[in-house]
Structure formats: C-alpha cells, structure tokens
GROMACS .gro file of C-alpha atoms in nm:
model
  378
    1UNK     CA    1  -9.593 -19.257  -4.676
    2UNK     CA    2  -9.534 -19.389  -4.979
    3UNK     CA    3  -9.660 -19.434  -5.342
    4UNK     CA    4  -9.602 -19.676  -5.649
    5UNK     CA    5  -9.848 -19.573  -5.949
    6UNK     CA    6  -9.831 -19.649  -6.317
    7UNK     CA    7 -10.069 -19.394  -6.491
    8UNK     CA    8 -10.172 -19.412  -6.836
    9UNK     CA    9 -10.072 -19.160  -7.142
   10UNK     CA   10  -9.760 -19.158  -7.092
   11UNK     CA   11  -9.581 -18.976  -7.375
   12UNK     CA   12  -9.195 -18.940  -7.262
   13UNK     CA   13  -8.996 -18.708  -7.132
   14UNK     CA   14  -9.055 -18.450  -6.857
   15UNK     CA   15  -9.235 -18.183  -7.012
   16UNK     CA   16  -9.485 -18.424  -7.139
   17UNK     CA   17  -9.524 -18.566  -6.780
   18UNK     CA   18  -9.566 -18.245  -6.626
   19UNK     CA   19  -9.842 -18.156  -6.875
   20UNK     CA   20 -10.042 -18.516  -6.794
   21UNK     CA   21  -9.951 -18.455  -6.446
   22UNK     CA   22  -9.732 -18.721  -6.351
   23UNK     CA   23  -9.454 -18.565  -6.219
   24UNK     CA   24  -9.600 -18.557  -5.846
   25UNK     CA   25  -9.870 -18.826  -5.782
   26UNK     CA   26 -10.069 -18.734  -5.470
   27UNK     CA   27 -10.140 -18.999  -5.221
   28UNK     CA   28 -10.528 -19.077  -5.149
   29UNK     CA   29 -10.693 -18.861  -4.882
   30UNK     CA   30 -10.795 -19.174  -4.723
   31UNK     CA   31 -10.425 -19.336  -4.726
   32UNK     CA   32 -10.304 -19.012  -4.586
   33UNK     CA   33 -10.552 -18.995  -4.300
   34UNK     CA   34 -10.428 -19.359  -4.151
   35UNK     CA   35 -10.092 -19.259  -4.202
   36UNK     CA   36 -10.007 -19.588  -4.448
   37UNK     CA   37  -9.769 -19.653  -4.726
   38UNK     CA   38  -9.964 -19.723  -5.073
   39UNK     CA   39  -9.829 -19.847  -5.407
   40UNK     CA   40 -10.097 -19.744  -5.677
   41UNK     CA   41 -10.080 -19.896  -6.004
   42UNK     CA   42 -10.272 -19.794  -6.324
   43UNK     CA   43 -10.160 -19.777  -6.674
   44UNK     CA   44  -9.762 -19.734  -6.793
   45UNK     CA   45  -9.597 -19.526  -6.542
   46UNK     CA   46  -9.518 -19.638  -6.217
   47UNK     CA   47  -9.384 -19.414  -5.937
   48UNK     CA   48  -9.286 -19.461  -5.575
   49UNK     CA   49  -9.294 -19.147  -5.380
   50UNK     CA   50  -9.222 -19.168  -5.005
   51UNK     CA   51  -9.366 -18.918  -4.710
   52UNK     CA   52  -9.182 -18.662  -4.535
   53UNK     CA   53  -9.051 -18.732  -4.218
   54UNK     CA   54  -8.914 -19.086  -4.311
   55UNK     CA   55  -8.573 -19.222  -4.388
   56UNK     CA   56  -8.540 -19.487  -4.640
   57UNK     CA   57  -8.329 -19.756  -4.771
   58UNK     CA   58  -8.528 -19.858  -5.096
   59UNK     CA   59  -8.378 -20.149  -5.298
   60UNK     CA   60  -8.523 -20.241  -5.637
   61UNK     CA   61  -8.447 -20.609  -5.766
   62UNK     CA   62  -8.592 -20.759  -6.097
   63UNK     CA   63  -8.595 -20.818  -6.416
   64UNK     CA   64  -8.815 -20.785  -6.715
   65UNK     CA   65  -9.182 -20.641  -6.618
   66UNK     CA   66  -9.150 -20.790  -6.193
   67UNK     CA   67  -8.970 -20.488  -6.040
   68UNK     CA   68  -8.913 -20.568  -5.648
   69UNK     CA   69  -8.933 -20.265  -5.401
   70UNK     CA   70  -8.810 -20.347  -5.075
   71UNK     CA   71  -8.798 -20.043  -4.804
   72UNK     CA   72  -8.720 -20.035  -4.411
   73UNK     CA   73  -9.079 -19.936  -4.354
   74UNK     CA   74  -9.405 -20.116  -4.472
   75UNK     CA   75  -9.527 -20.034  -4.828
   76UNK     CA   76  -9.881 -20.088  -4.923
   77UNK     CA   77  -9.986 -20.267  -5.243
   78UNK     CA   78 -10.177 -20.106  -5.473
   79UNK     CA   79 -10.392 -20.246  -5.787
   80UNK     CA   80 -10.072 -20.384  -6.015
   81UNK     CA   81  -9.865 -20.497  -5.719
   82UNK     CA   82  -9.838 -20.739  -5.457
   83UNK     CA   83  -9.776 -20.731  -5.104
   84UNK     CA   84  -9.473 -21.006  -5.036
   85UNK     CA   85  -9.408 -20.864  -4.669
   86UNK     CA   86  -9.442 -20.632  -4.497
   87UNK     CA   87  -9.158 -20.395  -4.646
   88UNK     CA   88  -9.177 -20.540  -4.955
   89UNK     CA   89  -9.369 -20.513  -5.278
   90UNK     CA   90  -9.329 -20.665  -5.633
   91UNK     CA   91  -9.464 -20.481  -5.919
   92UNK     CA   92  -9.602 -20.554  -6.282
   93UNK     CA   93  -9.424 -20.244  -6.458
   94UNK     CA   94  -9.492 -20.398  -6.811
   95UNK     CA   95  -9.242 -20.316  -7.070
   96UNK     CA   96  -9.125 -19.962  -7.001
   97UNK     CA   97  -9.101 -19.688  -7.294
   98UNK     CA   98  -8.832 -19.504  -7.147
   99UNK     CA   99  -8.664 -19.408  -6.803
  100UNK     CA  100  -8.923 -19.147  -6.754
  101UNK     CA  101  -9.219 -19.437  -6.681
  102UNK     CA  102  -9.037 -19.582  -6.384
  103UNK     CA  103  -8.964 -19.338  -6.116
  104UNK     CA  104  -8.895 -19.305  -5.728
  105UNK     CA  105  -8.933 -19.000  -5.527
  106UNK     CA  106  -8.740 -18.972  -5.173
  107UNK     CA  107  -8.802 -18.655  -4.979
  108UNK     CA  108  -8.596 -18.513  -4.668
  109UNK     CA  109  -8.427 -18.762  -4.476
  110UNK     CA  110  -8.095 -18.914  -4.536
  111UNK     CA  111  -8.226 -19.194  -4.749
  112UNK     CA  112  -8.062 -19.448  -5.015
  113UNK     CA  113  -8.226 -19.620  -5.288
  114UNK     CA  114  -8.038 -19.839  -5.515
  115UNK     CA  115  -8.174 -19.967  -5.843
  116UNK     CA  116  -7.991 -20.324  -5.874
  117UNK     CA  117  -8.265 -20.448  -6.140
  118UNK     CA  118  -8.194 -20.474  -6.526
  119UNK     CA  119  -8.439 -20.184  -6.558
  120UNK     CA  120  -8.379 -19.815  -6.560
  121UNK     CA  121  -8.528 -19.572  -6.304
  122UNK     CA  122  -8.523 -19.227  -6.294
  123UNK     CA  123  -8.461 -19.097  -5.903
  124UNK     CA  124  -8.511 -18.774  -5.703
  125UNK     CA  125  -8.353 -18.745  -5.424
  126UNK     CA  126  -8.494 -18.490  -5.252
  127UNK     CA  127  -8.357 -18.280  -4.960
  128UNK     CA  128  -8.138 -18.468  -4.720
  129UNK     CA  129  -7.762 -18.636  -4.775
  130UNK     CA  130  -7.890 -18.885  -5.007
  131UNK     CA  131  -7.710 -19.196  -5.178
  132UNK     CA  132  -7.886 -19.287  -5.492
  133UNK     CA  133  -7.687 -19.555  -5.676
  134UNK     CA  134  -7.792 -19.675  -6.057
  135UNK     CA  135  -7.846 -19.987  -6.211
  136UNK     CA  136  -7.522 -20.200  -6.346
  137UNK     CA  137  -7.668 -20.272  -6.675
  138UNK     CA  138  -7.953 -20.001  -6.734
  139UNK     CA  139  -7.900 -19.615  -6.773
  140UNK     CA  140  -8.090 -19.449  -6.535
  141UNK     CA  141  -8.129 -19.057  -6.423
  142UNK     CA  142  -8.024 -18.972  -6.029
  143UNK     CA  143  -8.124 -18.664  -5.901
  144UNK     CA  144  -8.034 -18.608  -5.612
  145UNK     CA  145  -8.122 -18.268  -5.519
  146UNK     CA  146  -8.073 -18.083  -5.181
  147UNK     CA  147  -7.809 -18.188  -4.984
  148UNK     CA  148  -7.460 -18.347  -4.919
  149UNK     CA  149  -7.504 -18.635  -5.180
  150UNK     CA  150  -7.309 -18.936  -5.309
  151UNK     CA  151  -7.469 -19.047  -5.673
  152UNK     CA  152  -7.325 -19.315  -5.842
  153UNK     CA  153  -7.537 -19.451  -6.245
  154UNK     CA  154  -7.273 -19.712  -6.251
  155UNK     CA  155  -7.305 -19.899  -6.591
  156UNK     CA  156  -7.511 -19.764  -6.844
  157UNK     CA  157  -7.528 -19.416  -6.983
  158UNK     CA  158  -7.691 -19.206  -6.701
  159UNK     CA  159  -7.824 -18.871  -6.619
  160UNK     CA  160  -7.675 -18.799  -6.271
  161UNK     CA  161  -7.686 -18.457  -6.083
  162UNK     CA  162  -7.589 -18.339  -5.721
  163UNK     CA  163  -7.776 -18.002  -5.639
  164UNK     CA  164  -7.737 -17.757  -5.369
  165UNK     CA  165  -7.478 -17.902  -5.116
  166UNK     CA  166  -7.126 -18.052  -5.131
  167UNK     CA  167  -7.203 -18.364  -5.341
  168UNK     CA  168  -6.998 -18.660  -5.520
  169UNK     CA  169  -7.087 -18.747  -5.842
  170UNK     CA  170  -7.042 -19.069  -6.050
  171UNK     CA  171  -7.153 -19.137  -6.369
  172UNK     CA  172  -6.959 -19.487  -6.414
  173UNK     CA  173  -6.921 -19.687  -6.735
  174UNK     CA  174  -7.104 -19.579  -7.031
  175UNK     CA  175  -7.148 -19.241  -7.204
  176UNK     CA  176  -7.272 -19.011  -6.905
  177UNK     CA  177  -7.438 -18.684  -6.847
  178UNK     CA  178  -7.289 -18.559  -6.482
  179UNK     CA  179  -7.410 -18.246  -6.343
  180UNK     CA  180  -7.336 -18.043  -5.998
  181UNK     CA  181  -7.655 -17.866  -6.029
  182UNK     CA  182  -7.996 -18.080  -6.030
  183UNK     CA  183  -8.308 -17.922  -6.333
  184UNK     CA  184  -8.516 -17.967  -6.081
  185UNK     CA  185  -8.391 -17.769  -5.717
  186UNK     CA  186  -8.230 -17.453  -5.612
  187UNK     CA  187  -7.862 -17.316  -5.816
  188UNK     CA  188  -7.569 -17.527  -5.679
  189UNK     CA  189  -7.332 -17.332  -5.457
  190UNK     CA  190  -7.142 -17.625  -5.310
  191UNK     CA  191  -6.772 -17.760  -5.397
  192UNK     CA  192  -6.834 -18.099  -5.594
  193UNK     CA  193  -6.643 -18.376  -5.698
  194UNK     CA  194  -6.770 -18.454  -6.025
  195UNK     CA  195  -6.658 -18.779  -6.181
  196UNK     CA  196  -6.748 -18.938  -6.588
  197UNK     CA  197  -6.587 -19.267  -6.545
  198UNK     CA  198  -6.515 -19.527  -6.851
  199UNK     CA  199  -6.710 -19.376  -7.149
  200UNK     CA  200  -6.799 -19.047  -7.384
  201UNK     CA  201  -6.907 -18.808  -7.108
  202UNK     CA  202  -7.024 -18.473  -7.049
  203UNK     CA  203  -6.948 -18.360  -6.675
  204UNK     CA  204  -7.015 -18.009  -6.563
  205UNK     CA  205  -6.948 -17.797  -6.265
  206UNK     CA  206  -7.205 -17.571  -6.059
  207UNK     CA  207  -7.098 -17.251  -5.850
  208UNK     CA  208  -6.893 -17.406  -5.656
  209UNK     CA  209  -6.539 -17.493  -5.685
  210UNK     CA  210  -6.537 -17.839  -5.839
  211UNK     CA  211  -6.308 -18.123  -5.944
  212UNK     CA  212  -6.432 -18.228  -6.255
  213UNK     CA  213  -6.289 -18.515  -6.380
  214UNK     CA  214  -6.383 -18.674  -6.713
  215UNK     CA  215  -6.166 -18.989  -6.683
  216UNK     CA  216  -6.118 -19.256  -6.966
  217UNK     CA  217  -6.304 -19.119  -7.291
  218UNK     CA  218  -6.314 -18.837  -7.497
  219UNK     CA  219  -6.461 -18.593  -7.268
  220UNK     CA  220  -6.684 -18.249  -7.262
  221UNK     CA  221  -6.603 -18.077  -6.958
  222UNK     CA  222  -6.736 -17.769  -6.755
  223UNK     CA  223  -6.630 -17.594  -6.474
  224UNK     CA  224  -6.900 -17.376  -6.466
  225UNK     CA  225  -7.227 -17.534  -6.682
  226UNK     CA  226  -7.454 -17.292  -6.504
  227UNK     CA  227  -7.247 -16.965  -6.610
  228UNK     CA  228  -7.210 -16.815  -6.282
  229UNK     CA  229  -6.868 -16.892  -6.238
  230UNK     CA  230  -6.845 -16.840  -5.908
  231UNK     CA  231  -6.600 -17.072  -5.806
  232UNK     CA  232  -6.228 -17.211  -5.908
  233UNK     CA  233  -6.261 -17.555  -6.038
  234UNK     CA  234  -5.993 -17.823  -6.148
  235UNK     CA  235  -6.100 -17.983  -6.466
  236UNK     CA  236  -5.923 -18.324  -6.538
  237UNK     CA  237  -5.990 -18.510  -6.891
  238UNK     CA  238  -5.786 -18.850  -6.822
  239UNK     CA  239  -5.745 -19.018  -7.113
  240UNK     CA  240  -5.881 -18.976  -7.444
  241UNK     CA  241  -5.951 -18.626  -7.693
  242UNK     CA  242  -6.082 -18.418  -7.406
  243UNK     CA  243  -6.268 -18.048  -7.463
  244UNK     CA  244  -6.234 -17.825  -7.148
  245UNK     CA  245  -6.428 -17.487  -7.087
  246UNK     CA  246  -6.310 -17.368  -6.749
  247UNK     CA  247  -6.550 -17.079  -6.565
  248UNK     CA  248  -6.430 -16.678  -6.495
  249UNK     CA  249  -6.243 -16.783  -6.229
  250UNK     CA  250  -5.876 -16.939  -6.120
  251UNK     CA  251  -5.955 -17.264  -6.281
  252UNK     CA  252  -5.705 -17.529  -6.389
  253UNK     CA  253  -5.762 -17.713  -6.700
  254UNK     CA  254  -5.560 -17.999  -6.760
  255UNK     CA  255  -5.615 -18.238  -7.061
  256UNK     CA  256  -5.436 -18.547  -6.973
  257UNK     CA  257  -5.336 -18.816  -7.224
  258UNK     CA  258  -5.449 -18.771  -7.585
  259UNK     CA  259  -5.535 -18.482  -7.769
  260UNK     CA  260  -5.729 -18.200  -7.587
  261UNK     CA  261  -5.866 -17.877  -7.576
  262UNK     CA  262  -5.946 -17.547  -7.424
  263UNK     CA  263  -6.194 -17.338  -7.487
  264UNK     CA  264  -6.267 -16.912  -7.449
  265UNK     CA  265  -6.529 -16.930  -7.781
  266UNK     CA  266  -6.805 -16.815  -7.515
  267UNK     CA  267  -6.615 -16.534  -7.406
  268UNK     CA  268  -6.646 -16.153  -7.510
  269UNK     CA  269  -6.345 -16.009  -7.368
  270UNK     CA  270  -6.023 -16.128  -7.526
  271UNK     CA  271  -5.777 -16.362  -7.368
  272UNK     CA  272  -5.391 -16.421  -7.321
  273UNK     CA  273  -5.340 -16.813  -7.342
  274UNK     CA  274  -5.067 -17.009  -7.384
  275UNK     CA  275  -4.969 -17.401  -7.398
  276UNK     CA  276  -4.639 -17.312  -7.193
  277UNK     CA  277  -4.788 -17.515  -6.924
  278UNK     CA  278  -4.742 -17.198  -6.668
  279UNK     CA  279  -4.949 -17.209  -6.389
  280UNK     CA  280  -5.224 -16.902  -6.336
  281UNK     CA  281  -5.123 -16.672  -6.650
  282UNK     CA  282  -5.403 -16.734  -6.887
  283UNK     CA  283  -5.747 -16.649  -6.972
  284UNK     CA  284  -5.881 -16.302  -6.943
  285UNK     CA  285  -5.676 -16.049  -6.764
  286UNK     CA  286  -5.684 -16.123  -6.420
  287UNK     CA  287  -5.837 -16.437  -6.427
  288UNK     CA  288  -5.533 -16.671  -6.373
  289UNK     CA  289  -5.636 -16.952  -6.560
  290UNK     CA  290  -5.383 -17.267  -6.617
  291UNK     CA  291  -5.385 -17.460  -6.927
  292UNK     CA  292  -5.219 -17.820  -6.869
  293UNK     CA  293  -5.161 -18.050  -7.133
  294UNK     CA  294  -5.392 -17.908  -7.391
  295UNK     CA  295  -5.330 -17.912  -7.752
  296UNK     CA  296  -5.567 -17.692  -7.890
  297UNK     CA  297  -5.682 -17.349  -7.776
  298UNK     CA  298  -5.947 -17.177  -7.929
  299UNK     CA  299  -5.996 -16.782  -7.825
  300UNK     CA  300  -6.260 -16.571  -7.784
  301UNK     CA  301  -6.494 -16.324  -7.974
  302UNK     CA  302  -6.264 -16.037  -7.875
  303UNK     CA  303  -5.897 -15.981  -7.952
  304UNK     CA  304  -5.674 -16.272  -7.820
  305UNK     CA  305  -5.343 -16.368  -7.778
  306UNK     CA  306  -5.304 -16.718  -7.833
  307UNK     CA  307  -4.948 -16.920  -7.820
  308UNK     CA  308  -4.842 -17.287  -7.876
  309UNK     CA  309  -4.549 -17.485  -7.751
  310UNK     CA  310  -4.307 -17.716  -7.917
  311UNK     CA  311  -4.568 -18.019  -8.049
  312UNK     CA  312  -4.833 -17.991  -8.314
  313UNK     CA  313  -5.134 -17.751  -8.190
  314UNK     CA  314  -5.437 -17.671  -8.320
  315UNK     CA  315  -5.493 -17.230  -8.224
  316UNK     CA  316  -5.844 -17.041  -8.356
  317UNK     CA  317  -5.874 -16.714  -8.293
  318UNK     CA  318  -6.222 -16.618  -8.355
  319UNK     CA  319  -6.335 -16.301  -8.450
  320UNK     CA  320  -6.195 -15.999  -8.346
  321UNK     CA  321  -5.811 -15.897  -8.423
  322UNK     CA  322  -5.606 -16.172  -8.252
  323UNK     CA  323  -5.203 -16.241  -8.251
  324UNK     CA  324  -5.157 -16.653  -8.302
  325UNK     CA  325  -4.806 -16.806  -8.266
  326UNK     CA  326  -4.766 -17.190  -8.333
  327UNK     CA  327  -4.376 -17.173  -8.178
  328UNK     CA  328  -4.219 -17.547  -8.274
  329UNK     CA  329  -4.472 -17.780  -8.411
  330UNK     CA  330  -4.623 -17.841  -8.775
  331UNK     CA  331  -4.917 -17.637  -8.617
  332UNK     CA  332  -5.284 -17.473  -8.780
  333UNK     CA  333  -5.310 -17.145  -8.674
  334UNK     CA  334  -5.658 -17.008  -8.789
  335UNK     CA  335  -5.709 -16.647  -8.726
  336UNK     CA  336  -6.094 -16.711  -8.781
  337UNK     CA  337  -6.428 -16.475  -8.873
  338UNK     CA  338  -6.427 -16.101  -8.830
  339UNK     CA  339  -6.495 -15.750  -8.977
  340UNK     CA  340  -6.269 -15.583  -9.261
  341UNK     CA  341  -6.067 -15.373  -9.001
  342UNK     CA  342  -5.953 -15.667  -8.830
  343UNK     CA  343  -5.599 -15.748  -8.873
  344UNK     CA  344  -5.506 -16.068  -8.759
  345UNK     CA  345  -5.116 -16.216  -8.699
  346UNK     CA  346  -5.013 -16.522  -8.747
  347UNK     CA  347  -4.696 -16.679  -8.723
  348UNK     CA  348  -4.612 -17.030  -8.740
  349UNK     CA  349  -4.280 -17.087  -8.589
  350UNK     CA  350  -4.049 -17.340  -8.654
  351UNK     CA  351  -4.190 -17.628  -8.797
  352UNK     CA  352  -4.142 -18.014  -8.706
  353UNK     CA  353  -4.144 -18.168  -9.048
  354UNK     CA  354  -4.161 -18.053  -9.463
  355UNK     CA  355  -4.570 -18.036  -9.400
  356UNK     CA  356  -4.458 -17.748  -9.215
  357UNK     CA  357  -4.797 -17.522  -9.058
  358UNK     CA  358  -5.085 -17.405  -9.214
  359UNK     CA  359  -5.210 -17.078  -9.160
  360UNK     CA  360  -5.595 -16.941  -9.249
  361UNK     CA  361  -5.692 -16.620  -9.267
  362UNK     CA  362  -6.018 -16.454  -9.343
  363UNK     CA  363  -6.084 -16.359  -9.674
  364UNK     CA  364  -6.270 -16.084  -9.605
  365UNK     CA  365  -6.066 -15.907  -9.360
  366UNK     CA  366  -5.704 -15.785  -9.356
  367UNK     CA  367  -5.440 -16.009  -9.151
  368UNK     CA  368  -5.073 -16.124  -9.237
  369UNK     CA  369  -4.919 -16.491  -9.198
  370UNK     CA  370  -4.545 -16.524  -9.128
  371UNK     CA  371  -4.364 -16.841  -9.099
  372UNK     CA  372  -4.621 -17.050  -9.257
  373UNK     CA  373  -4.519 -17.317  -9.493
  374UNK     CA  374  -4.906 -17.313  -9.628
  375UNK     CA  375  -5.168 -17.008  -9.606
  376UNK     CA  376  -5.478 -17.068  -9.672
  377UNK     CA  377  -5.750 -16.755  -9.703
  378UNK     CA  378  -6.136 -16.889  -9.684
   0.00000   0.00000   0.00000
C-alpha cells in the first residue's frame, strides 16, 4: 500500500520531523484491512510511502504546487489529491519550505522512482536494488538504503547516498553531497562507485573499497567518511583544486588537473609521504598509500616525513617533530604547532625562481630551516 500525506507543523529538517512524527506516516487501520493504496493529505508535508511486498515504478511530473504521482499499481486519493486513473494521482503540495516537506518512501522490492518535476523530493529507498533518479532542475536527497543501488540527483545540488550493498552513485551537476553509506540504514560494507559530477562536491567512501571520483570542480573527497577504513579505495579529483583524505588502507589518491591535496591531519601515527608519484610507499608504515598528482601534503599529529617533487608544493607538518623537504620548486614548507622539545627540519631545496621557498617554523618550539630563501617563525 501506499501513502501521500501533507501534515501540518512542519519545521525543517529531520530531527524536527522525527520529533512531530513525520518521518513514518502510518496508513489507516481501515486502508490496511482492504489492502488499498491511500494518498492522505493534510497540512505542508506530503509523503508517499508504499507497502511491503510491492515493486514500484513511481514517476513524479509537475510543476509549481500540482505534483503528479504515477505508479504501476493503483494509488488512492486522499483529502488534497485527486484520483486521475487508476495509477495515477495529482497532488496540491502548496509551496514547499524545503526538501524535507515532500517525500517518498519505497520499501523492499526492486523499485524506481524518478522525480522529473521542477520540485525537490527527498527519497528512501528502502531495501531492494533500487534506482532513485533526481530532478533536472531541483536538488533533491536520494537515499537509497539497502541494497545494490544506482542513484543518480542529476541537476541541482543533491544529497545522494547508497547504503549497505554494492551501489553507484551520482550526484550530477551542481554542488553535491555523495555518500556510500545512507544516515538512515545499516554501516556500508559494499565496493561503490561514487561519482560528484560538474560542480563543488563532497563525495565519500563507506567500508568498502570505492572509486571515488570527484570529477569537474574543486572537490572534498573520502575514501573512508565513516572511519572504518576497511577497504582500499581509488580517489579521483578530475579537474579543479581537489582535497583528498584516503582511509588506513592501500588507497590511491590521485588529484588530477589543478591544484590538489592530500591529507594525514586526522592521523595520530606519523607518516612517510612523498609527491614522487611512487606507487604504494606512503602513508603510515605499512599502509602503502599512493599519492598521484597532488600538490600539497599535509602530515599528521605525529612525527612525519613529508617530501615534494620538482613544481611548487605546499608541505605542513603538524605537530609533532617532522622532517619537510620542498626538493625543486619555490615551495612553503610549514613545520606547524607543537611542544618545545620538538625539533622540526626543513629544507627547501632548489628553488624555481628569486621568490625562492618560504619556510615557517614554530615560535615556540625548537626546529632549523635550511635552504630557504625566506623563514618565517609564527
């Protein structure tokens, strides 16, 4: 069965649904009992949740406040809608506040909805190998939840997750937020292809081993945004001034055009990293981590070891007592916070023009710059 309600208070955003308890609407006893679809309508949220047991192909059409819902099995009218056939409702949604106040629930099955009105919907899923595809003008949140499932926001700046499963992820034009783990099901443990598109994006991996692949954009990529790091993931940033923070695994992190980097500052134990563009000899020891076309490298809390190649880099140390070498390059090597008895090393290389690098220690601990055609102590 299935349900399309609007009820009234609505406030915005999840927490504030849960609390007026909009997040599942139940279906009338009544309704239930003669095994119907209903659409219920009351207020300024509407939501169409469908029955177990039932695979669906939803389509939403419209514009403005006259959302169509189309299905492959009857849907009931309730007060705010009418019946046009059988299958097929239209809905006054009013003016919505925000994607919250429009949303569609799928359960198990392997359903599809697709959202090709002007208006965005947030959509769950549910378990089952589920295709939920976003609005080309509107940015809508896809959840999709249990399952091997294929999300795709298209234009717009979306919220998309997979979940548990092996899912593909696209968050399509627009400043995205892509995610292999849904907020609202079980940890993700499956291998995902996780994809940002045209746009500003944040893409993240689960447990898995993911591709994560930012695409045009300056890009914040994760191969591991639920901190398990579990599994060896290839992050890709495409084009644009990409940020990479790989997992504690094998990963690859490769920057692609523009001016990108990588990322330890989460870690405790120091790291070994270098923009040599050798395959498996960075990160933490053991970890075989490959750094690709990254500019800047920024270490970890503990003592690193942190070397640049022949163009201009950007290297941070952090705290603890770390060794930096720019190599060619009018580089900034900044051996970063730390305690008195740390003794940072520095050493700028050759340079690439009469700017020459700049090294910065800490003031308040010891440390010694070689090379460095500027030192700068903050």
């Amino acid at each position: 069965m299935y349900a399309i309600s609007r009820a009234a208070g609505l406030t915005g955003g999840i927490a504030a649904l849960a609390a007026a308890g909009f997040i599942v609407t139940a279906v009338p006893a009544h309704a239930a009992a003669a095994g119907s679809v209903v659409a219920v309508t009351d207020g300024v949220f509407t939501e169409f949740v469908a029955g177990a047991g039932q695979v669906n192909d939803l389509l939403i059409t419209g514009a403005g406040s006259s959302l169509t819902f189309t299905d492959v099995h009857p849907i009931t009218a309730g007060p705010g809608c009418t019946a046009v056939a059988g299958t097929t409702v239209t809905c006054d949604v009013g003016t919505p506040e925000n994607v919250y106040a429009l949303q569609v629930r799928v359960l198990d099955g392997r359903d599809i909805v697709r959202n090709e009105s002007s208006t965005a919907v947030m959509i769950y899923g549910g378990a089952g190998d589920d295709t939920l595809i976003g609005s080309d003008s509107a940015g809508d949140e896809l959840h999709a939840e249990e399952g091997d499932d294929t999300v795709d926001g298209r234009s717009g700046n979306d919220t998309v997750s997979g979940g548990e499963g092996r899912d593909t992820v696209r968050g399509g034009a627009g400043d995205d937020d892509v995610n292999g783990t849904s907020p609202f099901g079980p940890a993700d443990d499956g291998d995902d292809v996780l994809h940002g598109g045209d746009g500003d994006d944040t893409v993240g991996g689960g447990a898995g081993s993911d591709l994560v692949d930012g695409g045009a954009g300056d890009d914040v990529l994760y191969g591991d945004q639920d901190g398990t790091g579990a599994g060896e993931d290839t992050l890709l940033g495409g084009d644009g001034d990409d940020d990479l923070i790989g997992g504690l695994r094998a990963d690859v992190l490769d920057g692609g055009a523009g001016r990108d980097a990588g990322y330890y500052t989460e870690r405790e134990t120091g790291v070994v990293a270098s923009l040599n563009g050798v395959r498996g000899d960075d990160g933490e020891p053991g970890e075989g981590d490959s750094l690709l076309a990254v500019e800047s490298l920024y270490g970890s809390t503990g003592d690193d070891v942190l070397t640049g190649d022949d163009g201009d880099n950007v290297l941070e140390g952090g705290a603890g007592t770390d060794v930096i070498d720019g190599l060619g390059g009018d580089d900034r090597l900044i051996g970063g916070w730390g305690l008195p008895a740390d003794t940072d090393r520095l050493d700028g290389g050759d340079h690439r023009t009469d700017a020459g690098d700049v090294c910065q220690l800490d003031a308040a601990a010891a440390g010694t710059a070689v090379a460095c055609e500027t030192v700068e102590h903050v």
